[in-house]
Amino acid sequence: MQYRNGQRLPLDGIAARLSVNPRARRLSIRIDARAGEAVLIAPSERRLADVVAFARTKASWMRERLAEQPHGTPLEPGAVIELFGQPTRLVATGGAGAARLTEDAGGPVIASGGEGEAYARRVENLFKRVARDTLQTRTDVHLRTLGQRPVKMSIADPKSRWGSCSPHNRSIRYSWRVVMAPPAVIDYLAAHEVAHLVHADHSPAYWSVVQRLVGDHRPFRKWLRDNGPALHAVGR
């Protein structure tokens, strides 16, 4: 069978998507919690058949990981969402006012007007504003450390990635969801993307740049691996 990049197929009853990543050094499988599918990654299209065969040997593992994926936490009054790693309560104010971050005796609070989808949209917009301000600040710090010129930064909501960097047009894109993580993890993400302006790959030279910016990056990478699915499930 001829496979192609981006193709979706049932694999022993598991939803799977084929992905070609020229930077990949080996065949691998990633669980996309948001899409509810396994992503089979190969370094080239001619290796897609190999990664399909490899995935068949990991069918039980994929089923278990997909079954473990957290259910989404709705953005509604009464919910508790992390912001900078701190539990933050969502409350309704009535009316149609924009969401705002405040605090009471119980800790951080996001208060917003609106109902249903309008309420959720206001809360998400607040997270995006916080993400833009926070990530712009940390990006600028790391740019100065490396002697790099400013970049164009944008905030989005990709399915599973936390960020991406395009060195050729000097642009960096971040997921707003990372502001739910602790500050050190947010700073690591900014360093991770800025370092790609120096090295576009994930070579040892690249990781040495990241280490120069944030020290030992392994705990931050592990935190995102362990907690990322829950963050991507918020509001789903």
Short mmCIF file of N, CA and C in Angstrom, two decimals, residues 26-27 43 62-64 116 120 145 151 165 169 177-178 212 217 225:
data_model
loop_
_atom_site.label_atom_id
_atom_site.label_comp_id
_atom_site.label_asym_id
_atom_site.label_seq_id
_atom_site.Cartn_x
_atom_site.Cartn_y
_atom_site.Cartn_z
N ARG A 26 14.46 8.99 13.85
CA ARG A 26 13.99 7.61 13.97
C ARG A 26 12.48 7.59 13.81
N LEU A 27 11.94 6.40 13.70
CA LEU A 27 10.50 6.23 13.69
C LEU A 27 9.97 6.46 15.10
N PRO A 43 10.92 9.92 9.11
CA PRO A 43 11.79 10.98 8.57
C PRO A 43 11.57 11.26 7.09
N MET A 62 -0.60 2.15 22.38
CA MET A 62 -1.36 3.29 21.87
C MET A 62 -2.76 3.32 22.47
N ARG A 63 -3.41 2.16 22.57
CA ARG A 63 -4.76 2.11 23.16
C ARG A 63 -4.72 2.59 24.60
N GLU A 64 -3.72 2.15 25.35
CA GLU A 64 -3.61 2.55 26.75
C GLU A 64 -3.40 4.05 26.87
N GLY A 116 -22.35 30.76 28.82
CA GLY A 116 -22.07 29.68 27.87
C GLY A 116 -20.81 29.94 27.06
N ALA A 120 -16.92 31.42 27.97
CA ALA A 120 -15.69 30.68 27.67
C ALA A 120 -14.77 31.48 26.76
N THR A 145 20.01 38.07 25.29
CA THR A 145 21.11 37.22 25.78
C THR A 145 21.93 36.67 24.61
N VAL A 151 11.95 39.52 16.82
CA VAL A 151 11.20 38.62 15.95
C VAL A 151 9.73 39.01 15.98
N CYS A 165 9.24 27.92 15.49
CA CYS A 165 10.10 29.03 15.10
C CYS A 165 10.43 28.90 13.62
N ASN A 169 12.07 33.71 8.34
CA ASN A 169 11.32 34.98 8.39
C ASN A 169 11.24 35.55 9.80
N ARG A 177 -1.77 28.13 25.73
CA ARG A 177 -2.02 27.23 26.84
C ARG A 177 -0.82 27.07 27.78
N VAL A 178 0.36 27.42 27.30
CA VAL A 178 1.53 27.23 28.15
C VAL A 178 1.50 28.14 29.38
N ARG A 212 22.39 27.18 27.95
CA ARG A 212 22.95 28.49 28.27
C ARG A 212 21.87 29.46 28.75
N HIS A 217 17.48 21.82 31.13
CA HIS A 217 16.15 21.93 30.54
C HIS A 217 15.32 20.66 30.70
N ARG A 225 5.76 17.03 28.93
CA ARG A 225 5.35 15.69 28.51
C ARG A 225 4.30 15.12 29.44
#
